[in-house]
């Protein structure tokens, strides 16, 4: 895990007079699962947008293997957006076919259908999918072209505990494949289970960065939630709260 | 070569997906076919009775109109000579009169009984010298005249809302942002939207045209191929107009307002329901700036007067201009 895939230096983003991201510096290594944590409005999604190449930074830079984004950067990344609508009246099968057609060498659809367990609802209108089914489909769509880097923006928000666990399994499989994963989440347990490295943001700035266990140990607290609360004064959501 | 093939593959994928979405939306699909048919039938019934005025006289110029126009039951329209004679040949007017240097030039349609009666009345009431002219041509019913208007109106709604509103909906829901994260280019996406909606618009127009003609047997004397060409270029012009409206708009409500602001003048001024002959010059100038006006002028010329390509070349040329401007604006300003 030595190759730096993405290096971020002095990264900033402002909208008129609102500073969303303010001078971030960090590196993401190949095969790493990198977590961006923070309360609402911390700048997680904006940072993610700039790493994805979807948003232009106001200041600073993001470099891919030490260079500016190549022209085919979108072919190398897979993105699961926080809120994505799909075309009405299309099934998961239609969507997989559509998104596969955008790429020269997509993963065979059968493999994706098996990997993300889409068979049970393959021909259902996507508007009638459950939250978990929908997220599995969106993840499959993000991976149709076998990308090196996968961005997951709050992939389990709004899911029931079972669906959340299912999605963790899928993300763990992606990690095992050696892909670089970058995710944002509000859930501490999720961050602890899935992420190798965490960046905790507040008001667009870095509060803390490091491996989850190391951060907990150095802060002398029992868990990430307590650590986060002590840093920001705002609790993140515990899985138990979602269950209830 | 591979990049062109890749581009075509992506366009085809979006084209197919959009068509699937439309075909599976049975309510919209059905309404696009049923609505114009219902209107054609309703108008055929409503206007099947006799006209309100007994006779219609068209005067060229407004100076010293003949006495005949003062008769009860005579409606008078003021118009240009060429348009007046066109109306006479379709028996939309019964007599055309023009006062020239103290003499009265008049024209009647040799096939019109009303024209013959008015001619007698004119001879009886007019002291000035009379100069006779004659045209021929069969009468057209209102339904013959209004069918191109309804087909054009349906095309306008289908094109503007089917592209303009849908693209804004895609943007508002985040679907365009999702597509941006793929190799799909703006040009590929926009072209696929245009082609998909063009197919839908043309298919719906052909079905409505054939279906209503089988039942109402309205007048169609010109070339079907030319009519299809008008539908093709006219449809493209309105689809690209819809895209231009949608290229930056982020709110469905605002898009709704913009689309209404564009369709409403076309509905009133392009000659969908009634002719603008005799309306003020400035109204007709505004009408000429609207794509639907040129679609309807060309379609009526082909359907009712057997016009050829040369006769409608100006209308088609202007519609092509609308296409180029609309597509240019869309590609230049489009935001995912």
Coordinates of C-alpha atoms in Angstrom, one line a residue:
Chain A
X1 CA 0.0 0.0 0.0
X2 CA 2.7 2.5 -1.0
X3 CA 1.5 4.0 -4.3
X4 CA -0.2 7.3 -3.8
X5 CA -3.3 7.3 -6.0
X6 CA -4.6 10.7 -5.1
X7 CA -2.7 13.5 -3.5
X8 CA -4.5 16.6 -2.2
X9 CA -2.8 19.9 -1.5
X10 CA -4.3 23.1 -0.2
X11 CA -7.7 22.0 -1.6
X12 CA -10.4 24.6 -1.2
X13 CA -13.9 25.3 -2.5
X14 CA -16.1 28.3 -2.0
X15 CA -19.6 29.2 -3.2
X16 CA -19.8 33.0 -3.3
X17 CA -18.9 33.9 0.2
X18 CA -19.5 30.5 1.7
X19 CA -16.3 28.4 2.2
X20 CA -17.3 24.8 1.9
X21 CA -13.7 23.3 1.9
X22 CA -10.8 25.1 3.4
X23 CA -7.2 24.0 2.6
X24 CA -7.2 20.2 2.9
X25 CA -4.0 18.2 2.5
X26 CA -4.0 14.4 2.5
X27 CA -3.0 11.4 0.4
X28 CA -4.9 8.3 -0.6
X29 CA -3.0 5.1 -1.2
X30 CA -3.7 2.3 -3.7
X31 CA -6.0 -0.4 -2.2
X32 CA -6.9 1.8 0.8
X33 CA -10.4 2.4 2.0
X34 CA -10.4 6.0 2.9
X35 CA -13.2 7.5 5.0
X36 CA -14.4 11.1 5.1
X37 CA -16.3 11.8 8.3
X38 CA -18.0 14.8 9.6
X39 CA -21.4 16.3 10.5
X40 CA -23.7 17.7 7.9
X41 CA -22.2 20.7 6.1
X42 CA -18.6 19.6 7.0
X43 CA -17.6 19.6 3.4
X44 CA -17.5 15.8 2.9
X45 CA -19.6 15.7 -0.3
X46 CA -17.9 18.8 -1.8
X47 CA -14.4 17.2 -1.1
X48 CA -15.6 14.0 -2.7
X49 CA -16.9 15.9 -5.7
X50 CA -13.5 17.4 -6.3
X51 CA -11.7 14.0 -5.9
X52 CA -14.2 12.5 -8.4
X53 CA -13.4 15.3 -10.9
X54 CA -17.0 16.4 -10.9
X55 CA -16.3 19.8 -9.3
X56 CA -13.5 22.3 -9.9
X57 CA -11.5 23.4 -6.8
X58 CA -11.4 27.1 -6.0
X59 CA -7.9 26.7 -4.7
X60 CA -5.3 23.9 -4.4
X61 CA -5.1 20.7 -6.4
X62 CA -6.0 17.0 -6.6
X63 CA -3.4 14.9 -8.5
X64 CA -3.8 11.4 -9.8
X65 CA -0.5 9.4 -9.4
X66 CA 1.3 12.8 -9.0
X67 CA -0.2 14.3 -12.2
X68 CA -3.3 16.3 -13.2
X69 CA -6.4 14.2 -14.0
X70 CA -5.9 12.4 -17.3
X71 CA -8.6 12.9 -20.0
X72 CA -10.0 9.5 -19.4
X73 CA -10.2 9.9 -15.6
X74 CA -13.9 9.2 -15.6
X75 CA -13.1 5.8 -17.1
X76 CA -10.9 5.0 -14.1
X77 CA -13.3 6.0 -11.4
X78 CA -16.7 4.6 -10.4
X79 CA -19.1 6.9 -8.5
X80 CA -22.0 6.0 -6.3
X81 CA -23.7 9.3 -5.6
X82 CA -25.6 10.1 -2.4
X83 CA -28.8 10.8 -4.3
X84 CA -29.2 9.5 -7.8
X85 CA -32.5 9.1 -9.6
X86 CA -32.5 6.7 -12.5
X87 CA -34.8 6.9 -15.6
X88 CA -38.4 6.1 -14.8
X89 CA -39.8 2.8 -16.0
X90 CA -36.4 1.2 -16.5
X91 CA -35.4 -2.0 -14.6
X92 CA -32.1 -2.8 -13.1
X93 CA -31.4 -5.0 -16.1
X94 CA -32.1 -2.0 -18.5
X95 CA -29.9 0.2 -16.4
X96 CA -27.0 -2.2 -16.3
X97 CA -27.3 -2.6 -20.1
X98 CA -27.4 1.2 -20.5
X99 CA -24.4 2.0 -18.3
X100 CA -22.4 -1.0 -19.7
X101 CA -22.9 0.6 -23.2
X102 CA -21.0 3.7 -22.2
X103 CA -17.7 1.8 -21.9
X104 CA -15.5 -0.1 -24.3
X105 CA -14.8 -3.0 -22.1
X106 CA -17.5 -3.4 -19.4
X107 CA -17.6 -6.3 -16.9
X108 CA -20.0 -9.0 -18.2
X109 CA -23.5 -8.2 -16.9
X110 CA -24.0 -11.8 -15.5
X111 CA -21.0 -11.3 -13.2
X112 CA -22.3 -8.0 -11.9
X113 CA -25.8 -9.5 -11.4
X114 CA -24.3 -12.3 -9.3
X115 CA -21.8 -10.1 -7.4
X116 CA -24.5 -7.6 -6.3
X117 CA -27.3 -10.1 -6.0
X118 CA -29.6 -8.3 -8.4
X119 CA -31.4 -11.4 -9.7
X120 CA -34.4 -11.2 -7.4
X121 CA -35.4 -7.8 -8.7
X122 CA -33.6 -7.7 -12.1
X123 CA -36.7 -6.8 -14.1
X124 CA -38.6 -4.7 -11.6
X125 CA -39.2 -0.9 -12.2
X126 CA -36.3 0.8 -10.3
X127 CA -38.9 3.1 -8.6
X128 CA -40.2 0.0 -6.8
X129 CA -36.9 -1.2 -5.3
X130 CA -36.2 -1.1 -1.6
X131 CA -33.4 1.2 -0.3
X132 CA -31.0 -1.7 0.0
X133 CA -31.8 -3.1 -3.5
X134 CA -31.4 0.4 -4.9
X135 CA -28.0 0.9 -3.3
X136 CA -26.8 -2.5 -4.6
X137 CA -27.9 -1.5 -8.1
X138 CA -26.2 1.9 -7.9
X139 CA -23.0 0.3 -6.7
X140 CA -23.2 -2.2 -9.6
X141 CA -23.7 0.7 -12.0
X142 CA -20.6 2.4 -10.5
X143 CA -18.6 -0.7 -11.2
X144 CA -19.7 -1.7 -14.7
X145 CA -16.4 -0.5 -16.2
X146 CA -14.2 -2.1 -13.5
X147 CA -12.8 1.2 -12.2
X148 CA -9.6 1.5 -10.1
X149 CA -11.1 3.9 -7.7
X150 CA -14.6 3.7 -6.3
X151 CA -16.3 6.7 -4.6
X152 CA -19.2 6.0 -2.2
X153 CA -21.1 8.9 -0.9
X154 CA -23.0 7.9 2.2
X155 CA -23.9 4.5 0.7
X156 CA -25.8 3.2 3.7
X157 CA -27.8 6.3 4.6
X158 CA -31.5 5.4 5.1
X159 CA -30.9 1.7 4.9
X160 CA -32.3 -0.8 7.4
X161 CA -29.7 -2.7 9.5
X162 CA -29.9 -5.9 7.3
X163 CA -29.4 -3.9 4.1
X164 CA -26.6 -2.0 5.7
X165 CA -24.8 -5.2 6.6
X166 CA -25.4 -6.6 3.1
X167 CA -23.8 -3.5 1.7
X168 CA -20.8 -3.7 4.0
X169 CA -20.2 -7.3 2.7
X170 CA -20.2 -6.0 -0.8
X171 CA -17.8 -3.1 0.0
X172 CA -15.6 -5.6 1.9
X173 CA -15.5 -7.7 -1.3
X174 CA -14.4 -4.7 -3.3
X175 CA -11.7 -4.0 -0.7
X176 CA -10.5 -7.6 -1.0
X177 CA -10.3 -7.1 -4.8
X178 CA -7.6 -4.5 -4.1
X179 CA -9.6 -1.5 -5.3
X180 CA -9.1 2.0 -3.8
X181 CA -12.3 3.0 -2.0
X182 CA -13.2 6.5 -0.8
X183 CA -16.4 6.8 1.2
X184 CA -18.3 9.3 3.3
X185 CA -20.5 8.2 6.1
X186 CA -22.3 9.4 9.2
X187 CA -22.0 6.0 10.9
X188 CA -19.1 5.4 13.2
X189 CA -19.4 1.7 13.2
X190 CA -19.3 1.6 9.5
X191 CA -16.2 3.7 9.4
X192 CA -14.5 1.5 11.9
X193 CA -15.4 -1.7 10.1
X194 CA -14.6 -0.6 6.6
X195 CA -12.0 2.2 6.6
X196 CA -8.2 1.9 6.8
X197 CA -7.8 5.6 7.1
X198 CA -10.1 8.4 8.3
X199 CA -10.2 12.1 7.7
X200 CA -12.5 13.9 10.1
X201 CA -13.8 17.2 8.8
X202 CA -15.6 20.1 10.4
X203 CA -16.5 23.4 8.6
X204 CA -14.4 22.3 5.7
X205 CA -11.2 21.8 7.7
X206 CA -9.3 18.8 8.8
X207 CA -9.8 18.0 12.5
X208 CA -8.0 14.7 12.6
X209 CA -6.6 12.1 10.3
X210 CA -5.4 8.5 10.9
X211 CA -6.3 4.8 11.2
X212 CA -9.5 4.3 13.2
X213 CA -7.9 2.2 16.0
X214 CA -4.9 4.6 16.2
X215 CA -7.1 7.6 16.5
X216 CA -9.2 5.9 19.3
X217 CA -6.0 4.8 21.1
X218 CA -4.3 8.2 20.9
X219 CA -7.4 10.0 22.1
X220 CA -7.8 7.6 25.0
X221 CA -11.5 7.1 24.3
X222 CA -13.6 4.0 24.0
X223 CA -14.9 4.5 20.4
X224 CA -15.0 6.7 17.4
X225 CA -18.3 8.2 18.4
X226 CA -16.9 9.5 21.6
X227 CA -13.9 10.8 19.9
X228 CA -16.0 12.6 17.3
X229 CA -18.2 14.1 19.9
X230 CA -15.2 15.4 21.8
X231 CA -13.8 17.0 18.6
X232 CA -16.9 18.6 17.2
X233 CA -19.5 18.6 19.9
X234 CA -21.8 16.8 17.4
X235 CA -22.6 13.1 17.7
X236 CA -22.5 11.0 14.7
X237 CA -25.3 8.5 14.2
X238 CA -24.9 5.1 15.9
X239 CA -26.2 2.0 14.1
X240 CA -28.4 1.3 17.1
X241 CA -30.2 4.6 16.5
X242 CA -31.0 3.5 13.0
X243 CA -32.3 0.1 14.2
X244 CA -34.6 1.9 16.6
Chain B
X1 CA -12.8 4.9 -35.9
X2 CA -13.2 3.2 -32.5
X3 CA -14.1 6.5 -30.9
X4 CA -16.8 7.1 -33.5
X5 CA -18.2 3.6 -32.9
X6 CA -18.0 4.2 -29.2
X7 CA -19.8 7.4 -29.6
X8 CA -22.5 5.8 -31.7
X9 CA -22.9 3.0 -29.2
X10 CA -23.4 5.5 -26.3
X11 CA -25.9 7.5 -28.3
X12 CA -27.8 4.4 -29.2
X13 CA -27.9 3.3 -25.6
X14 CA -29.4 6.6 -24.4
X15 CA -31.8 6.6 -27.4
X16 CA -33.1 3.1 -26.6
X17 CA -33.4 3.9 -22.9
X18 CA -35.4 7.1 -23.5
X19 CA -37.7 5.2 -25.9
X20 CA -38.2 2.4 -23.4
X21 CA -39.0 5.0 -20.7
X22 CA -41.6 6.6 -23.0
X23 CA -43.2 3.4 -24.3
X24 CA -43.6 2.0 -20.8
X25 CA -45.2 5.2 -19.6
X26 CA -48.5 4.1 -21.0
X27 CA -50.4 7.1 -19.7
X28 CA -48.2 9.6 -21.5
X29 CA -47.9 7.5 -24.6
X30 CA -51.7 6.9 -24.8
X31 CA -52.5 10.6 -24.2
X32 CA -50.2 11.7 -27.0
X33 CA -52.2 9.6 -29.4
X34 CA -55.7 10.0 -28.0
X35 CA -55.7 13.7 -27.3
X36 CA -55.3 15.0 -30.9
X37 CA -57.8 12.4 -32.1
X38 CA -60.3 13.6 -29.6
X39 CA -59.8 17.2 -30.6
X40 CA -60.2 16.5 -34.3
X41 CA -63.4 14.6 -33.7
X42 CA -64.8 17.3 -31.4
X43 CA -64.1 20.0 -33.9
X44 CA -65.5 17.9 -36.7
X45 CA -68.8 17.7 -34.7
X46 CA -68.8 21.3 -33.5
X47 CA -68.1 22.8 -36.9
X48 CA -70.2 20.5 -38.9
X49 CA -73.2 22.9 -39.1
X50 CA -73.6 25.8 -41.5
X51 CA -71.3 28.9 -41.0
X52 CA -72.6 31.7 -39.0
X53 CA -72.6 34.3 -41.8
X54 CA -74.5 33.5 -44.9
X55 CA -71.9 35.0 -47.2
X56 CA -68.3 36.1 -46.8
X57 CA -66.9 38.9 -48.9
X58 CA -63.2 39.7 -48.9
X59 CA -62.3 43.2 -49.8
X60 CA -58.8 44.2 -51.1
X61 CA -58.2 47.6 -49.6
X62 CA -60.7 49.5 -47.5
X63 CA -61.6 52.4 -49.7
X64 CA -65.3 52.8 -50.9
X65 CA -66.5 49.3 -50.2
X66 CA -69.4 48.1 -52.4
X67 CA -72.9 48.4 -51.2
X68 CA -73.2 44.6 -51.0
X69 CA -71.2 44.4 -47.8
X70 CA -74.0 46.3 -46.0
X71 CA -76.4 43.4 -46.5
X72 CA -77.4 41.5 -43.4
X73 CA -75.7 38.1 -43.2
X74 CA -72.7 39.3 -45.1
X75 CA -69.4 39.1 -43.3
X76 CA -66.5 41.3 -44.7
X77 CA -62.8 40.5 -44.4
X78 CA -60.0 42.9 -45.5
X79 CA -57.0 41.1 -46.9
X80 CA -54.2 41.1 -49.5
X81 CA -55.1 40.1 -53.1
X82 CA -53.0 36.9 -53.2
X83 CA -54.4 35.7 -49.9
X84 CA -57.9 36.7 -50.8
X85 CA -57.8 34.7 -54.1
X86 CA -56.4 31.7 -52.2
X87 CA -59.3 31.9 -49.8
X88 CA -61.7 32.2 -52.8
X89 CA -60.3 29.1 -54.5
X90 CA -60.9 27.1 -51.2
X91 CA -64.3 28.7 -50.9
X92 CA -63.4 30.2 -47.6
X93 CA -64.8 33.4 -49.0
X94 CA -67.6 33.7 -51.6
X95 CA -66.6 36.9 -53.4
X96 CA -63.4 39.1 -53.6
X97 CA -63.8 42.7 -54.5
X98 CA -61.3 45.5 -55.3
X99 CA -62.1 49.1 -56.1
X100 CA -59.7 50.4 -58.8
X101 CA -60.1 54.0 -60.1
X102 CA -63.8 54.0 -59.7
X103 CA -64.4 50.6 -61.2
X104 CA -65.1 47.4 -59.2
X105 CA -62.9 44.4 -59.9
X106 CA -64.4 41.2 -58.5
X107 CA -63.7 37.5 -58.5
X108 CA -65.9 34.5 -57.9
X109 CA -65.3 30.8 -57.6
X110 CA -67.0 29.1 -60.6
X111 CA -67.9 26.1 -58.3
X112 CA -69.6 28.2 -55.6
X113 CA -73.3 28.7 -55.5
X114 CA -72.9 31.4 -52.8
X115 CA -70.5 33.2 -55.1
X116 CA -73.1 33.1 -57.9
X117 CA -75.7 34.7 -55.7
X118 CA -73.4 37.4 -54.4
X119 CA -72.4 38.2 -58.0
X120 CA -76.1 38.8 -58.9
X121 CA -76.5 41.0 -55.8
X122 CA -73.3 42.9 -56.7
X123 CA -74.6 43.6 -60.3
X124 CA -77.9 44.7 -58.9
X125 CA -76.5 47.1 -56.3
X126 CA -73.4 48.5 -57.9
X127 CA -73.5 51.5 -60.3
X128 CA -69.8 51.6 -61.0
X129 CA -68.3 49.6 -63.9
X130 CA -67.6 46.0 -63.0
X131 CA -64.7 43.8 -64.1
X132 CA -65.2 40.1 -63.5
X133 CA -62.5 37.5 -62.6
X134 CA -63.0 33.8 -61.8
X135 CA -61.1 31.1 -60.0
X136 CA -62.0 27.5 -59.3
X137 CA -61.4 25.0 -56.5
X138 CA -63.3 22.8 -54.2
X139 CA -64.6 24.0 -50.8
X140 CA -62.7 22.9 -47.8
X141 CA -64.4 22.1 -44.5
X142 CA -63.1 23.5 -41.3
X143 CA -61.9 20.1 -40.3
X144 CA -59.7 19.9 -43.5
X145 CA -58.2 23.2 -42.5
X146 CA -57.7 22.5 -38.8
X147 CA -56.2 19.0 -39.0
X148 CA -52.7 20.3 -39.9
X149 CA -53.1 22.7 -37.0
X150 CA -53.9 20.0 -34.5
X151 CA -51.1 17.7 -35.8
X152 CA -48.7 20.6 -35.5
X153 CA -49.9 21.5 -32.0
X154 CA -49.5 17.9 -30.9
X155 CA -46.0 17.9 -32.3
X156 CA -45.2 21.1 -30.5
X157 CA -46.3 19.8 -27.1
X158 CA -44.7 16.5 -27.6
X159 CA -41.4 18.0 -28.7
X160 CA -41.2 20.9 -26.2
X161 CA -42.4 19.0 -23.1
X162 CA -41.0 15.6 -24.1
X163 CA -37.5 17.0 -24.3
X164 CA -37.5 20.3 -22.4
X165 CA -39.4 19.2 -19.3
X166 CA -37.8 15.7 -19.2
X167 CA -34.2 17.0 -19.4
X168 CA -34.9 19.4 -16.5
X169 CA -36.5 16.5 -14.5
X170 CA -33.3 14.5 -15.2
X171 CA -31.2 17.4 -13.9
X172 CA -33.3 18.1 -10.8
X173 CA -33.3 14.4 -9.8
X174 CA -29.5 14.1 -10.2
X175 CA -29.7 11.7 -13.1
X176 CA -27.7 14.0 -15.4
X177 CA -25.0 14.3 -12.8
X178 CA -24.8 10.5 -12.8
X179 CA -24.5 10.5 -16.5
X180 CA -21.7 13.2 -16.3
X181 CA -19.7 10.7 -14.4
X182 CA -19.5 8.4 -17.5
X183 CA -17.7 8.9 -20.8
X184 CA -21.0 10.0 -22.4
X185 CA -20.5 13.5 -24.0
X186 CA -23.0 16.4 -24.1
X187 CA -23.3 16.0 -27.9
X188 CA -24.1 12.2 -27.6
X189 CA -26.6 12.8 -24.9
X190 CA -28.4 15.7 -26.6
X191 CA -28.4 13.9 -30.0
X192 CA -29.9 10.8 -28.5
X193 CA -32.6 12.9 -26.9
X194 CA -33.4 14.7 -30.1
X195 CA -33.5 11.4 -32.2
X196 CA -35.6 9.6 -29.6
X197 CA -38.2 12.4 -29.4
X198 CA -38.2 12.8 -33.2
X199 CA -39.1 9.1 -33.6
X200 CA -41.9 9.4 -31.0
X201 CA -43.2 12.7 -32.6
X202 CA -43.2 11.4 -36.1
X203 CA -44.7 8.0 -35.2
X204 CA -47.5 9.7 -33.2
X205 CA -48.2 12.2 -36.0
X206 CA -48.4 9.4 -38.6
X207 CA -50.7 7.3 -36.5
X208 CA -53.0 10.2 -35.7
X209 CA -52.9 11.4 -39.4
X210 CA -53.8 8.0 -40.9
X211 CA -56.3 7.1 -38.2
X212 CA -58.3 10.4 -38.3
X213 CA -58.1 10.5 -42.1
X214 CA -59.6 7.0 -42.4
X215 CA -62.6 8.1 -40.3
X216 CA -63.0 11.7 -41.4
X217 CA -61.6 11.6 -45.0
X218 CA -60.2 15.1 -44.8
X219 CA -58.5 16.8 -47.7
X220 CA -55.0 15.7 -48.6
X221 CA -54.1 16.5 -52.2
X222 CA -50.3 16.9 -51.9
X223 CA -47.2 14.7 -51.5
X224 CA -47.1 12.5 -48.4
X225 CA -43.3 12.5 -48.7
X226 CA -43.2 16.2 -48.6
X227 CA -45.6 16.2 -45.6
X228 CA -43.2 13.8 -43.8
X229 CA -40.3 16.1 -44.6
X230 CA -42.2 19.0 -43.0
X231 CA -42.9 16.9 -40.0
X232 CA -39.3 15.9 -39.7
X233 CA -37.8 19.4 -40.0
X234 CA -40.6 21.0 -38.0
X235 CA -40.3 18.4 -35.3
X236 CA -36.5 18.9 -35.1
X237 CA -37.0 22.7 -34.9
X238 CA -39.3 22.4 -31.9
X239 CA -37.3 19.6 -30.2
X240 CA -34.1 21.8 -30.4
X241 CA -36.1 24.7 -29.1
X242 CA -37.1 22.5 -26.1
X243 CA -33.5 21.5 -25.5
X244 CA -32.4 25.2 -25.6
X245 CA -34.9 26.0 -22.9
X246 CA -33.7 23.0 -20.8
X247 CA -30.0 23.4 -21.3
X248 CA -29.5 25.3 -18.0
X249 CA -32.8 25.3 -16.3
X250 CA -32.8 23.6 -12.9
X251 CA -36.3 23.9 -11.7
X252 CA -39.3 22.0 -13.2
X253 CA -41.6 24.8 -12.2
X254 CA -39.5 27.4 -14.0
X255 CA -39.2 25.1 -17.0
X256 CA -43.0 24.7 -17.0
X257 CA -43.4 28.5 -17.0
X258 CA -40.9 28.9 -19.8
X259 CA -42.5 26.2 -21.9
X260 CA -45.9 27.7 -21.5
X261 CA -44.5 31.2 -22.4
X262 CA -43.4 29.7 -25.7
X263 CA -46.2 27.4 -26.5
X264 CA -49.0 29.8 -25.7
X265 CA -48.1 32.4 -28.4
X266 CA -47.7 29.6 -30.9
X267 CA -51.1 28.2 -30.0
X268 CA -52.7 31.7 -30.6
X269 CA -50.6 33.1 -33.4
X270 CA -49.4 30.3 -35.5
X271 CA -52.8 29.5 -37.1
X272 CA -53.6 26.3 -35.2
X273 CA -57.3 27.1 -34.7
X274 CA -58.0 30.0 -37.0
X275 CA -56.4 31.9 -39.8
X276 CA -54.6 35.2 -39.1
X277 CA -55.6 36.5 -42.5
X278 CA -56.8 40.1 -42.1
X279 CA -55.1 40.5 -38.7
X280 CA -52.8 43.5 -38.0
X281 CA -49.4 43.5 -39.7
X282 CA -47.5 43.4 -36.4
X283 CA -49.4 40.2 -35.3
X284 CA -48.5 38.5 -38.5
X285 CA -44.8 39.6 -38.1
X286 CA -44.7 38.0 -34.7
X287 CA -46.3 34.9 -36.1
X288 CA -43.6 34.6 -38.7
X289 CA -41.0 34.4 -35.9
X290 CA -42.6 31.2 -34.5
X291 CA -41.6 27.8 -35.9
X292 CA -45.1 26.4 -35.7
X293 CA -46.3 29.0 -38.1
X294 CA -43.9 27.7 -40.8
X295 CA -44.8 24.1 -40.1
X296 CA -48.5 24.9 -40.5
X297 CA -48.1 27.1 -43.6
X298 CA -46.1 24.4 -45.3
X299 CA -48.3 21.6 -44.2
X300 CA -51.5 23.4 -45.3
X301 CA -49.9 24.3 -48.6
X302 CA -49.1 20.6 -49.3
X303 CA -52.3 19.2 -47.9
X304 CA -54.8 21.7 -49.4
X305 CA -53.1 23.2 -52.4
X306 CA -50.7 20.4 -53.6
X307 CA -47.7 22.7 -53.1
X308 CA -44.3 21.4 -54.2
X309 CA -40.9 21.6 -52.6
X310 CA -40.2 25.0 -54.2
X311 CA -43.4 26.5 -52.8
X312 CA -42.5 25.7 -49.3
X313 CA -38.7 26.1 -49.5
X314 CA -38.8 29.3 -47.5
X315 CA -40.7 27.7 -44.7
X316 CA -38.4 24.7 -44.6
X317 CA -35.3 26.9 -44.8
X318 CA -36.5 29.0 -41.8
X319 CA -37.3 25.8 -39.9
X320 CA -33.7 24.5 -40.6
X321 CA -32.5 27.8 -39.2
X322 CA -34.4 27.3 -36.0
X323 CA -32.8 23.8 -35.8
X324 CA -29.3 25.1 -36.1
X325 CA -29.8 27.9 -33.6
X326 CA -31.6 25.7 -31.1
X327 CA -29.0 22.9 -31.3
X328 CA -26.1 25.4 -31.2
X329 CA -27.5 27.1 -28.1
X330 CA -28.1 23.7 -26.4
X331 CA -24.6 22.3 -27.1
X332 CA -22.9 25.5 -26.1
X333 CA -24.8 26.2 -22.9
X334 CA -25.8 22.7 -21.8
X335 CA -25.0 21.9 -18.2
X336 CA -25.3 18.4 -16.7

